[in-house]
Coordinates of C-alpha atoms in Angstrom, one line a residue:
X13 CA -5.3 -2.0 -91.7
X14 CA -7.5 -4.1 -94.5
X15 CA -9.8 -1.2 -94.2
X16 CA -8.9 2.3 -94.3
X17 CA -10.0 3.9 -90.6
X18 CA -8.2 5.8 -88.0
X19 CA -4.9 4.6 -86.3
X20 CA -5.0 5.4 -82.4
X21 CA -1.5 5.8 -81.3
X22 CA -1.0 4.4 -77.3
X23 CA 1.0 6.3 -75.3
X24 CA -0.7 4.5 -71.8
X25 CA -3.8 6.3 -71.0
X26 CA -6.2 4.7 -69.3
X27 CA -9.1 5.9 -71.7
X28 CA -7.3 4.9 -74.7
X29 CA -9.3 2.1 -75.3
X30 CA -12.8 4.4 -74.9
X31 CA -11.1 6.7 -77.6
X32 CA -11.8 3.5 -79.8
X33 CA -14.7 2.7 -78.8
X34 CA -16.7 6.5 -79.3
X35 CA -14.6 6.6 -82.8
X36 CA -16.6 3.2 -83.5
X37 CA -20.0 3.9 -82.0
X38 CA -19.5 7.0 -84.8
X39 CA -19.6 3.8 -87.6
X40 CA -15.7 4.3 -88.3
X41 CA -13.0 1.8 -88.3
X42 CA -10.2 2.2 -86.1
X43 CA -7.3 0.2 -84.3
X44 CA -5.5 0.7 -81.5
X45 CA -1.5 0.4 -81.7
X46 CA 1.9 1.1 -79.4
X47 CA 3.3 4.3 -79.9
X48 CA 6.3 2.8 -81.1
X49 CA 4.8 2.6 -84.4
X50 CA 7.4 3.5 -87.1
X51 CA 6.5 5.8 -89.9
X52 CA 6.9 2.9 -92.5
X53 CA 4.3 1.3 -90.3
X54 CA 1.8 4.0 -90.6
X55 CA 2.4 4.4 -94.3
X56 CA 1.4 1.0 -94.6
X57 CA -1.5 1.0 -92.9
X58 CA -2.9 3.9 -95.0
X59 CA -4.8 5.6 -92.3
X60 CA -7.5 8.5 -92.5
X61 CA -6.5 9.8 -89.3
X62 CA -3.9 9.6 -86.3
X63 CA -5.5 10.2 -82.6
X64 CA -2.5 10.5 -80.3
X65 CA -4.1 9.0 -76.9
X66 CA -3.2 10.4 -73.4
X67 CA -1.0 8.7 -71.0
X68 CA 1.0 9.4 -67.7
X69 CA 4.4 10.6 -68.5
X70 CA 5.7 14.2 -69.0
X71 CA 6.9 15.0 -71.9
X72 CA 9.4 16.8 -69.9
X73 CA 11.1 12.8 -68.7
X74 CA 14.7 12.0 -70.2
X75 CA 12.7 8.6 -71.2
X76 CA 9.2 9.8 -71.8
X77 CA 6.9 8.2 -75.3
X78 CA 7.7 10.0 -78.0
X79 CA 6.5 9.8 -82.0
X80 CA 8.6 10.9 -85.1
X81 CA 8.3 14.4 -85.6
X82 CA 7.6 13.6 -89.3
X83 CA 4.8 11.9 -88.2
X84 CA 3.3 15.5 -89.0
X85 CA 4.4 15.6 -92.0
X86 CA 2.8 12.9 -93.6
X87 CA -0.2 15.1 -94.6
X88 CA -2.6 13.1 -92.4
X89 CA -5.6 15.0 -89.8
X90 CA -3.9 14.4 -86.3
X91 CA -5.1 14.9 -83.2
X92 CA -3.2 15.3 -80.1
X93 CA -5.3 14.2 -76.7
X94 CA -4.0 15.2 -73.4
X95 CA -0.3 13.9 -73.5
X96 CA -0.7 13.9 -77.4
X97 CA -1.3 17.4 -77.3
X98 CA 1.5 18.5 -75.2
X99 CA 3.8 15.7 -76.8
X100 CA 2.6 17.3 -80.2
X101 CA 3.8 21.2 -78.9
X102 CA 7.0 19.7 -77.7
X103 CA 8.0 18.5 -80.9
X104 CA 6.6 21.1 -83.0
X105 CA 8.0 24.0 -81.2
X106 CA 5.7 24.8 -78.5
X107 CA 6.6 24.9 -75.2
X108 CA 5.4 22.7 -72.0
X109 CA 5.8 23.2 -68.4
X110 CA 4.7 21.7 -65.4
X111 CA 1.5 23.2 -64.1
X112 CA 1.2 25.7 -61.2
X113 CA -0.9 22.9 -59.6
X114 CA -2.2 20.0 -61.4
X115 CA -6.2 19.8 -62.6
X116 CA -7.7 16.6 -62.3
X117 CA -11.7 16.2 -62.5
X118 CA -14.7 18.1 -64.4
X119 CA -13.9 22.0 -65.4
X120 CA -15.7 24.5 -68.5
X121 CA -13.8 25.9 -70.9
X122 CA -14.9 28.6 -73.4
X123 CA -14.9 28.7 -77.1
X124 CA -12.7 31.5 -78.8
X125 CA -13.2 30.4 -82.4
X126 CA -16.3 27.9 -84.2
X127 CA -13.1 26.4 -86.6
X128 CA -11.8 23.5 -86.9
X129 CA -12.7 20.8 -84.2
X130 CA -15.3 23.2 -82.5
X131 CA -17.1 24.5 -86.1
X132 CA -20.1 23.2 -84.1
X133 CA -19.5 25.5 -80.8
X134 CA -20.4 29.1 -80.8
X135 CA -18.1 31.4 -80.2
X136 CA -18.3 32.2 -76.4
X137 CA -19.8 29.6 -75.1
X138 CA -18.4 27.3 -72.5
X139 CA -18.8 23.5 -72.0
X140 CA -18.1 20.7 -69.4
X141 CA -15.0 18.7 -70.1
X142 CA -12.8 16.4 -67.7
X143 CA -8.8 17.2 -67.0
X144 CA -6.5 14.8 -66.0
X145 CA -3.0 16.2 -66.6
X146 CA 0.3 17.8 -64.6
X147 CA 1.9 19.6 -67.5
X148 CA 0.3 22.1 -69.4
X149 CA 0.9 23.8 -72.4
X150 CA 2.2 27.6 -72.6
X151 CA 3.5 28.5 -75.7
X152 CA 1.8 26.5 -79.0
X153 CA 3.6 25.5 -81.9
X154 CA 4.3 28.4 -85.2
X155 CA 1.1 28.2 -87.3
X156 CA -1.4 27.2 -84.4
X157 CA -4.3 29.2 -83.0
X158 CA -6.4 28.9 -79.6
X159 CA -10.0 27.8 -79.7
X160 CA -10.5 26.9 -76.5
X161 CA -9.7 27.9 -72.9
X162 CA -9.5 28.5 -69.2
X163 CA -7.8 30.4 -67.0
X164 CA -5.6 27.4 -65.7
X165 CA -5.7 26.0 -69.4
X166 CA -5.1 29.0 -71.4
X167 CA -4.0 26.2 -74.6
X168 CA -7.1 24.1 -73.7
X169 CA -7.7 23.5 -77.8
X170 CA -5.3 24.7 -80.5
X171 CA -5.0 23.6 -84.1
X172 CA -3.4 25.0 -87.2
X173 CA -6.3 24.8 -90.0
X174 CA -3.7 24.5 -92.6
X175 CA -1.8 21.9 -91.7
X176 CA -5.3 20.1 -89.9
X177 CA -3.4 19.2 -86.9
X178 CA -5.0 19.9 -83.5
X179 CA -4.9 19.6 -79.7
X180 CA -6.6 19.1 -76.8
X181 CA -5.4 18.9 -73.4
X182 CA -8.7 17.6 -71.7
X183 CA -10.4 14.2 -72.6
X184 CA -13.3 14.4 -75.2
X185 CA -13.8 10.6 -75.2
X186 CA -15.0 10.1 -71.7
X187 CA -19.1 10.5 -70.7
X188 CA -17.7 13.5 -68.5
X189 CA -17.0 16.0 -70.8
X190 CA -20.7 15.9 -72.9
X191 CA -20.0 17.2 -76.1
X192 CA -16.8 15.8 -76.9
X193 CA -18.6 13.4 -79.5
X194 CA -19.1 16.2 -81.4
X195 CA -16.0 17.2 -81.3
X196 CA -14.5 13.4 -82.2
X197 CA -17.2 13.7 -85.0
X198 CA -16.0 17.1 -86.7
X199 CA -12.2 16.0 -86.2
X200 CA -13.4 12.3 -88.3
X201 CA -15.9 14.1 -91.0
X202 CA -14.7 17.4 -91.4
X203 CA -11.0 17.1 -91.6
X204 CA -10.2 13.1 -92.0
X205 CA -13.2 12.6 -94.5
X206 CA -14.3 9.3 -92.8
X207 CA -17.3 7.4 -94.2
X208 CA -20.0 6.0 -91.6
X209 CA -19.9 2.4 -92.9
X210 CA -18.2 0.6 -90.0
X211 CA -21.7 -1.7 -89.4
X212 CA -22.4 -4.7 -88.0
X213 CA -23.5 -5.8 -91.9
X214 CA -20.2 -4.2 -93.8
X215 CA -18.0 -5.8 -91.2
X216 CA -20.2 -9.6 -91.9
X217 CA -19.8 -8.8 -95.9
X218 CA -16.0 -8.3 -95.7
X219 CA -15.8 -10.9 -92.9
X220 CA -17.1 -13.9 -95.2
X221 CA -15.0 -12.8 -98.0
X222 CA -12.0 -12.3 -96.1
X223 CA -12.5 -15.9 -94.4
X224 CA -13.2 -17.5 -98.0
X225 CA -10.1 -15.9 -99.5
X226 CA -7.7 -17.0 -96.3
X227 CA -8.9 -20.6 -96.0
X228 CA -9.8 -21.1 -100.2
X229 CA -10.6 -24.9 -100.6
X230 CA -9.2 -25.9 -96.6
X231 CA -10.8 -26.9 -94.0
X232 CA -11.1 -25.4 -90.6
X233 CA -11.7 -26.5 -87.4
X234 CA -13.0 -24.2 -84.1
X235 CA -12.9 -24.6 -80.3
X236 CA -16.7 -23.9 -79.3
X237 CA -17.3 -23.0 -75.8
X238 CA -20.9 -22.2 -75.6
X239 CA -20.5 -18.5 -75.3
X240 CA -21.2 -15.7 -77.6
X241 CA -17.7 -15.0 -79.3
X242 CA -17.4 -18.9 -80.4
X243 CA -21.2 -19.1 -81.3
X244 CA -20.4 -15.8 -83.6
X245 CA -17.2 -16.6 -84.7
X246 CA -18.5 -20.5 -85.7
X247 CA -21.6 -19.0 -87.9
X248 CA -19.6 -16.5 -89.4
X249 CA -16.9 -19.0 -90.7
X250 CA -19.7 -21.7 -91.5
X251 CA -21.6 -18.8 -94.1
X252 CA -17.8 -18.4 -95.6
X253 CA -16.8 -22.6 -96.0
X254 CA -20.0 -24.5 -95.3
X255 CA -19.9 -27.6 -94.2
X256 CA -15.5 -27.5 -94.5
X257 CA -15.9 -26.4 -90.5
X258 CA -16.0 -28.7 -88.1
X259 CA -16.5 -27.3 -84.4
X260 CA -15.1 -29.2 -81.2
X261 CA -17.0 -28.6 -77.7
X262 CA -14.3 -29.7 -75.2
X263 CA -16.4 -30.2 -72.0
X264 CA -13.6 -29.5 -69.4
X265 CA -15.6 -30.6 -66.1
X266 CA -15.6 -26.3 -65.3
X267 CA -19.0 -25.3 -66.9
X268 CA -22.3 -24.6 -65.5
X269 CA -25.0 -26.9 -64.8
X270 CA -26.2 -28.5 -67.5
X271 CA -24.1 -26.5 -69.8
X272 CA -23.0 -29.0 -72.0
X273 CA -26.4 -30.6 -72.8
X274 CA -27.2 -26.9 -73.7
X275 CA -24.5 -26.4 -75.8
X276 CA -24.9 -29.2 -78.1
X277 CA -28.6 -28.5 -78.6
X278 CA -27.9 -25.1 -79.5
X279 CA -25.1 -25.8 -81.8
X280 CA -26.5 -29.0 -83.3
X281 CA -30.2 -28.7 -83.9
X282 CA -30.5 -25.2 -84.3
X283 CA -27.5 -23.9 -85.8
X284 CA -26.7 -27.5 -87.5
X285 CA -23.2 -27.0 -87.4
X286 CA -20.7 -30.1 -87.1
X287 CA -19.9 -30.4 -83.2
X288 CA -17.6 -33.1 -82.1
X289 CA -18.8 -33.2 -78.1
X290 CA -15.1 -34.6 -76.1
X291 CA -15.7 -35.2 -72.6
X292 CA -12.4 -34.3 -70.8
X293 CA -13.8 -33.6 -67.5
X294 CA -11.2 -35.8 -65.7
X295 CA -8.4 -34.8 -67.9
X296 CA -8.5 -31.4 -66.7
X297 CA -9.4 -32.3 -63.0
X298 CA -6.6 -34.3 -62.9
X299 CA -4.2 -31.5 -63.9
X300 CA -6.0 -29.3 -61.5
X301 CA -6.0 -31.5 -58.6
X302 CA -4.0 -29.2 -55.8
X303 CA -3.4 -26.6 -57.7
X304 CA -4.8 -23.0 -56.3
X305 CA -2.2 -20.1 -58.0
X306 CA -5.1 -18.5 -60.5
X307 CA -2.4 -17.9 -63.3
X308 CA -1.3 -21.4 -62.6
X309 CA -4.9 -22.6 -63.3
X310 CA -5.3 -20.3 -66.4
X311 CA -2.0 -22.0 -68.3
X312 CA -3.1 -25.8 -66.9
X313 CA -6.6 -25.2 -68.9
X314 CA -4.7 -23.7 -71.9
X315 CA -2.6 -26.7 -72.1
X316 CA -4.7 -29.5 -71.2
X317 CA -7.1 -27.8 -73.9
X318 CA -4.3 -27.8 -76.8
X319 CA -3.5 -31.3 -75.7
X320 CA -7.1 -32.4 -76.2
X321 CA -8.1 -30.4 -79.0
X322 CA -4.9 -31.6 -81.1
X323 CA -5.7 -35.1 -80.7
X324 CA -9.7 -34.8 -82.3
X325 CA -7.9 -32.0 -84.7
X326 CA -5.8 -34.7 -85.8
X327 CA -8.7 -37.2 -86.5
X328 CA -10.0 -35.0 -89.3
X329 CA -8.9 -34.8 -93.0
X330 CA -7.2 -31.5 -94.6
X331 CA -7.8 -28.9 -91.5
X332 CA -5.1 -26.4 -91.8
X333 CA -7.0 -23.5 -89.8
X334 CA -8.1 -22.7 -86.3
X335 CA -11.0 -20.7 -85.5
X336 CA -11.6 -18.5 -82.5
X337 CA -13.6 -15.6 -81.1
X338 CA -10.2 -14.0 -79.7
X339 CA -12.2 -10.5 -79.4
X340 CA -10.6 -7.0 -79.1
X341 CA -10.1 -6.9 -75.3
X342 CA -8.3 -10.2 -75.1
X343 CA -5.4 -9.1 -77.3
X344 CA -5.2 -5.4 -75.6
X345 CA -5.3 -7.2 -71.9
X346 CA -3.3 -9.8 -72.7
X347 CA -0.5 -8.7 -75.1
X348 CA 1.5 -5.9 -74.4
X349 CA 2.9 -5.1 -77.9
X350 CA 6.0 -3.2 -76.7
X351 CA 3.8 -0.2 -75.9
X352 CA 3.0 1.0 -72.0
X353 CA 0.2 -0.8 -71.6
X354 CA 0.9 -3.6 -69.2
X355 CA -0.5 -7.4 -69.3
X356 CA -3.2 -7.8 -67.0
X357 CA -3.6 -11.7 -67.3
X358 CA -2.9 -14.5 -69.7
X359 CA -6.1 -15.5 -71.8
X360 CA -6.9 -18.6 -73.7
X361 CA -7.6 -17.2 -76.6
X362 CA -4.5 -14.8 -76.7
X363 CA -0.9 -15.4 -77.3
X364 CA -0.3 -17.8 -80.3
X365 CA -0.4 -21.7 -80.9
X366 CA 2.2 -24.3 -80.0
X367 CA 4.2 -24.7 -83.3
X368 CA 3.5 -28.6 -83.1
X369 CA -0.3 -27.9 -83.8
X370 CA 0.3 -26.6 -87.4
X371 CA -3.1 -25.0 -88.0
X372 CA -2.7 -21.6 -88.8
X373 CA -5.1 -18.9 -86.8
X374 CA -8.5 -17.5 -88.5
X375 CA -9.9 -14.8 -86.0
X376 CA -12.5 -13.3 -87.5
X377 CA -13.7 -11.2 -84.2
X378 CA -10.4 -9.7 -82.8
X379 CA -11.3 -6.3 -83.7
X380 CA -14.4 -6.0 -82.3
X381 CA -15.5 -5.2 -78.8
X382 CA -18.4 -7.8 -77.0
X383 CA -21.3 -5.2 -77.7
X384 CA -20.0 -5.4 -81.5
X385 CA -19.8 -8.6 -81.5
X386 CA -23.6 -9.0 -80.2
X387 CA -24.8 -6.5 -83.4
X388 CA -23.0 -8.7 -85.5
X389 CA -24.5 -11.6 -84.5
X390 CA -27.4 -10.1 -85.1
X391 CA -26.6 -9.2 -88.5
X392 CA -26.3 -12.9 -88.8
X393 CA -29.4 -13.3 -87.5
X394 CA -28.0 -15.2 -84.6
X395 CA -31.4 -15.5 -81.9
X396 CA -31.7 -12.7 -79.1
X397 CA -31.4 -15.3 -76.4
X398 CA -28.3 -16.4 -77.2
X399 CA -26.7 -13.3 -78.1
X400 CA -27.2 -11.8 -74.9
X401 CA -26.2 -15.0 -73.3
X402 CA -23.4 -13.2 -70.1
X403 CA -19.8 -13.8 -70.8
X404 CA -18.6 -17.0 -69.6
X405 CA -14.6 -17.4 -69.3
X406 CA -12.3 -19.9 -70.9
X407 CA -10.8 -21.3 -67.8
X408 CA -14.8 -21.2 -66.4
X409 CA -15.6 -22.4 -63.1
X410 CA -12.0 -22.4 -61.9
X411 CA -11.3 -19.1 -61.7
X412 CA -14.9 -18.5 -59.8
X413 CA -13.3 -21.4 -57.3
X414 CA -11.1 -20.0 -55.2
X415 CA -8.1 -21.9 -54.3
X416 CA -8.3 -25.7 -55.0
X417 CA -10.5 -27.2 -56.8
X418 CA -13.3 -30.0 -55.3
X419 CA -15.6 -31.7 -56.4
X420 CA -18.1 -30.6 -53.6
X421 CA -16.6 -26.8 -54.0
X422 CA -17.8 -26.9 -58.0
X423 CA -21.2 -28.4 -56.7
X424 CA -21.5 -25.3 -54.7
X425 CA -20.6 -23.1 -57.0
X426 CA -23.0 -25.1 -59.7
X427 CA -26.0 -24.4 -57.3
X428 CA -25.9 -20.7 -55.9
X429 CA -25.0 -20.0 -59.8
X430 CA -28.1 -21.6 -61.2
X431 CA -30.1 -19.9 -58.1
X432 CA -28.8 -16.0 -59.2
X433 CA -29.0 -16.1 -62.9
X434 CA -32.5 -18.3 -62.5
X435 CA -33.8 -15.3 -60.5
X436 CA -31.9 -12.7 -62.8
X437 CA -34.1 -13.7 -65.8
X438 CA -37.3 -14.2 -63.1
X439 CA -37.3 -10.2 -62.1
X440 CA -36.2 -9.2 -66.1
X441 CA -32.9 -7.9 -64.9
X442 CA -30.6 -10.8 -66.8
X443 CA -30.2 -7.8 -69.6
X444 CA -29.8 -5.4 -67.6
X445 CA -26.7 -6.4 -66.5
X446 CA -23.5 -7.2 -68.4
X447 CA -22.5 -10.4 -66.1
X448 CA -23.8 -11.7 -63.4
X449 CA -22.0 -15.1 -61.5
X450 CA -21.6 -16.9 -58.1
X451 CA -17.9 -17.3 -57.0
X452 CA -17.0 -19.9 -53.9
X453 CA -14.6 -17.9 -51.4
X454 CA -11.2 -20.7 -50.0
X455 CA -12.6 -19.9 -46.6
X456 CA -15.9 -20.7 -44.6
X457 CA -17.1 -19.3 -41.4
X458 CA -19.3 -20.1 -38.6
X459 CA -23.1 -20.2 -38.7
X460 CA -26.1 -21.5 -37.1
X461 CA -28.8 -23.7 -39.1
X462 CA -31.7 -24.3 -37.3
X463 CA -30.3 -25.4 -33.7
X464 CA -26.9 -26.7 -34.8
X465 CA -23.7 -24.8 -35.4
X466 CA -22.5 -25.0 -39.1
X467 CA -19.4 -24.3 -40.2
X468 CA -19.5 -23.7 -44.4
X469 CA -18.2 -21.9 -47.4
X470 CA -18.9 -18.6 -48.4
X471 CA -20.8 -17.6 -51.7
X472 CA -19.9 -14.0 -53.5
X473 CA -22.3 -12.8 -55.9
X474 CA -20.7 -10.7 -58.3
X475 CA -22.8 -8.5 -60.9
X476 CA -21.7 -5.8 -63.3
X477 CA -22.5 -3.3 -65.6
X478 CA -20.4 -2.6 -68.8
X479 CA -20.3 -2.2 -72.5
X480 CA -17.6 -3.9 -73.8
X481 CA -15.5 -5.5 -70.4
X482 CA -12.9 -2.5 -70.6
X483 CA -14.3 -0.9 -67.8
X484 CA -17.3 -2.1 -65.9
X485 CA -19.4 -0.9 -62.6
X486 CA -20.9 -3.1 -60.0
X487 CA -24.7 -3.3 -60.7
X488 CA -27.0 -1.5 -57.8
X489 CA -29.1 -5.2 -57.6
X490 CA -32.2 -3.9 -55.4
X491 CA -31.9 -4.9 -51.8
X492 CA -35.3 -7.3 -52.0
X493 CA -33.7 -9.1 -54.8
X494 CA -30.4 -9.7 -53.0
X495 CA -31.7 -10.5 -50.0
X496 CA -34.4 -12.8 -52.1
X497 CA -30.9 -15.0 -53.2
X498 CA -29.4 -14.9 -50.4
X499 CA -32.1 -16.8 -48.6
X500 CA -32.6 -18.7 -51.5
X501 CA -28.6 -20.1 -51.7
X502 CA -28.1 -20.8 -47.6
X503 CA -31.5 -22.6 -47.5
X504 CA -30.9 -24.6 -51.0
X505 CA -27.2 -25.0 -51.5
X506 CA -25.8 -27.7 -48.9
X507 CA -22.6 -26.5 -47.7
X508 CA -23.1 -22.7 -47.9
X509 CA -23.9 -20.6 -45.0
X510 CA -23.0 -17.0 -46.2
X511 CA -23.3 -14.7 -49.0
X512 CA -22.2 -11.9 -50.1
X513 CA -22.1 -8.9 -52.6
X514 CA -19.0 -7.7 -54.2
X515 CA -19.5 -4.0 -55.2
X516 CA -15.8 -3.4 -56.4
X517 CA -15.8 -1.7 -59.7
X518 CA -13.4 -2.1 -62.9
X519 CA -10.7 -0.9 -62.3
X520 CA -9.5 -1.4 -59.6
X521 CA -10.8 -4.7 -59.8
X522 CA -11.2 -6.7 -62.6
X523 CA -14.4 -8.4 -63.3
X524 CA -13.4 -12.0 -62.5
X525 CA -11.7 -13.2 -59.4
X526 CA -9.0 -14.7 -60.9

């Protein structure tokens, strides 16, 4: 860590990432790391804390995640979460079993004792939290105490005030169990002594000098794509080197209507940054031409892009750095570090540079989540609209083109886009949602159009509501509105005859098609 936070241990739950994120929204640093982690490792990084994260072993398995026991030693606050907690009485002498039946959903437990991670519960009182566990703990560890319980979870939370180890077998980090922010907060302030200064401003003042000291007298160069991570991460750079950045717009034939013309008017006489606009439209078409596997598509972009952004690199004098807004949830879906979280998909900002680029990486936002990213920006006093411009993916319109890509399919697609997000920002709902798109389906189905019989593609709409991309919901659009752009795209968009709405959640489904 270059900052002294709290180091989240992974152990593959699938809340581990909103352990992070309500340790943040406190104004604390934290990172998230495989289990694996060796004790050297930890020393290094000089933590305040260690949150051991759920996950969906037993701690009972011949192969199941495990920790050093001297983790425990190390005179550092930890705190044990679901799996943590009955991985932490395994090793410590406690005792877990498999549960009489397992306890999955919302259930109350009542406080014993107002110490430790409850010193702001009264004794007595019960409160809502959410289970999600198969083992349970039935004997605690020497030196540990109940504060918490239930008749199925008679170990619900245990600590040993001495030693400022704790455990909890529910989940305090999810919106179901209400209070467990207070509970997160006494475990952070109380026993780790963590300072609220993880802000948007803090993070922008060690930012700059962290950029100035890794470049020095260099120059750097950074892939702009229009959206908010490269807008952020290109003014961020520019305060720390000036006019020693030079930003390339590579327009890859895959953007929006108008998009490029945008861009460059954005970047260029607002921001009056140095964009180098590289038409490559037919470069990457070309590559694409046939080609319908989505991760296919996804590696074809990445290396088309290289390809193209190497050769206008190369054209400039003393560059030895490469800029991107790589943020948090690229490297934790993309890169499985050796813990148990599995790779979800490749991204094009994830995974490391050819070696025959020789620009080393700067990437100022990979620890911080999108909605971070936006107060950042705004620390930088980046304009509202484009802030809260909707993520827009690398790989754009071809993985919102389903199966091969045409020429007519990408008009389409163009069309029913600019349709939807034109009567987003009409009704006031554009910021009420965290992304909003139009996605062209590799099938079409009949239809009737005036008299005739038409037989055209199908348009999904696709809109969401999230915080940071980890998890998102489908947005509950009013019916007037949908049906409002769905009239608007069959009677305006040549070549489409149907719409629909995808109301599919993350997860299952992730936010993009492909």
């Amino acid at each position: 860590m270059d900052r002294r936070g709290v180091l989240i241990l992974d152990f593959g739950s699938q809340y581990t990432q909103l352990i992070a994120r309500r340790v943040r929204e406190l104004s604390v640093y934290c990172e998230i790391h495989p289990y694996q982690l060796s004790l050297e490792e930890i020393r290094e990084k000089q933590p305040l804390a260690v949150i051991l994260s759920g996950g969906p072993e037993s701690v009972l398995g011949t192969d199941s995640p495990t920790v050093d026991p001297l983790l425990f030693d190390l005179g550092l606050p930890v705190l044990g979460i679901c799996y943590g907690q009955q991985l932490m009485c395994h090793l410590l002498g406690g005792r877990v079993e498999p549960a009489d039946r397992h306890e999955y959903g919302q259930a109350s437990v009542v406080v014993a004792q107002d110490v430790g991670l409850l010193d702001a519960f009264e004794p007595g009182v019960s409160f809502d939290v959410w289970m999600s566990h198969g083992d349970r703990v039935v004997n605690a560890p020497p030196g540990f105490a109940v504060w918490a319980s239930n008749d199925q979870t008679p170990f619900a939370v245990i600590g040993d005030l001495n030693r400022k180890i704790a455990g909890v077998q529910f989940h305090p980090e999810v919106a179901h169990t209400p209070r467990g922010t207070e509970l997160l907060r006494s475990f952070l302030f109380g026993w780790a002594g963590a300072s609220a200064d993880w802000t948007p401003e803090s993070f922008v003042e060690q930012s700059v000098d962290q950029i100035r000291t890794t470049v020095g007298a260099a120059s750097a160069v950074c892939g702009l794509s229009g959206g908010v991570d490269s807008l952020v991460a290109a003014v961020l750079v520019s305060q720390a080197i000036g006019d020693r950045l030079t930003c390339i717009f590579v327009d890859n034939g895959l953007l929006r209507q108008d998009e490029a013309a945008e861009v460059m008017t954005l970047f260029k006489d607002h921001f009056r940054l140095n964009v180098v606009h590289v038409d490559a439209a037919q470069e990457f078409l070309g590559a694409l031409d046939g080609v319908s596997d989505p991760e296919t598509k996804r590696k074809i972009i990445g290396r088309v892009f290289v390809d193209v952004f190497q050769r206008e690199a190369e054209k400039l004098e003393d560059v030895q750095f490469l800029v991107q807004g790589t943020l948090y949830p690229d490297v934790i879906e993309s890169v499985s570090s050796g813990g148990p979280s599995a790779v979800i998909k490749s991204h094009h900002n994830v995974g490391g540079l050819p070696e025959h680029l020789h620009l080393d990486l700067v990437e100022p936002l990979r620890e911080l989540f999108k909605d971070e990213v936006r107060r950042a920006g705004a620390a930088l006093e980046i304009p509202h609209q484009a802030l809260w411009r909707h993520p827009f993916p690398g790989p754009g319109l071809a993985i919102r083109c389903l199966g091969e890509i045409t020429d007519d399919k990408l008009r389409v697609l163009r069309e029913a886009d600019v349709i939807f997000l034109e009567e987003l920002r009409q009704t006031g709902l554009y910021e009420e949602v965290w992304q909003a798109f139009c996605v062209i389906l590799p099938v079409r189905t009949v239809g009737v159009m005036g008299d005739a019989r038409t037989y055209e593609y199908v348009v999904a709409v696709r809109a969401v509501q999230a915080t940071d991309g980890m998890t998102a919901h489908w947005a509950p659009l009013p019916h007037e509105f949908l049906g409002r752009v769905s009239s608007r795209i069959i009677n305006e968009v040549r070549g489409c005859n149907r719409v629909v709405y995808d109301i599919s959640s993350k997860p299952p489904a992730t936010i993009e098609w492909e």
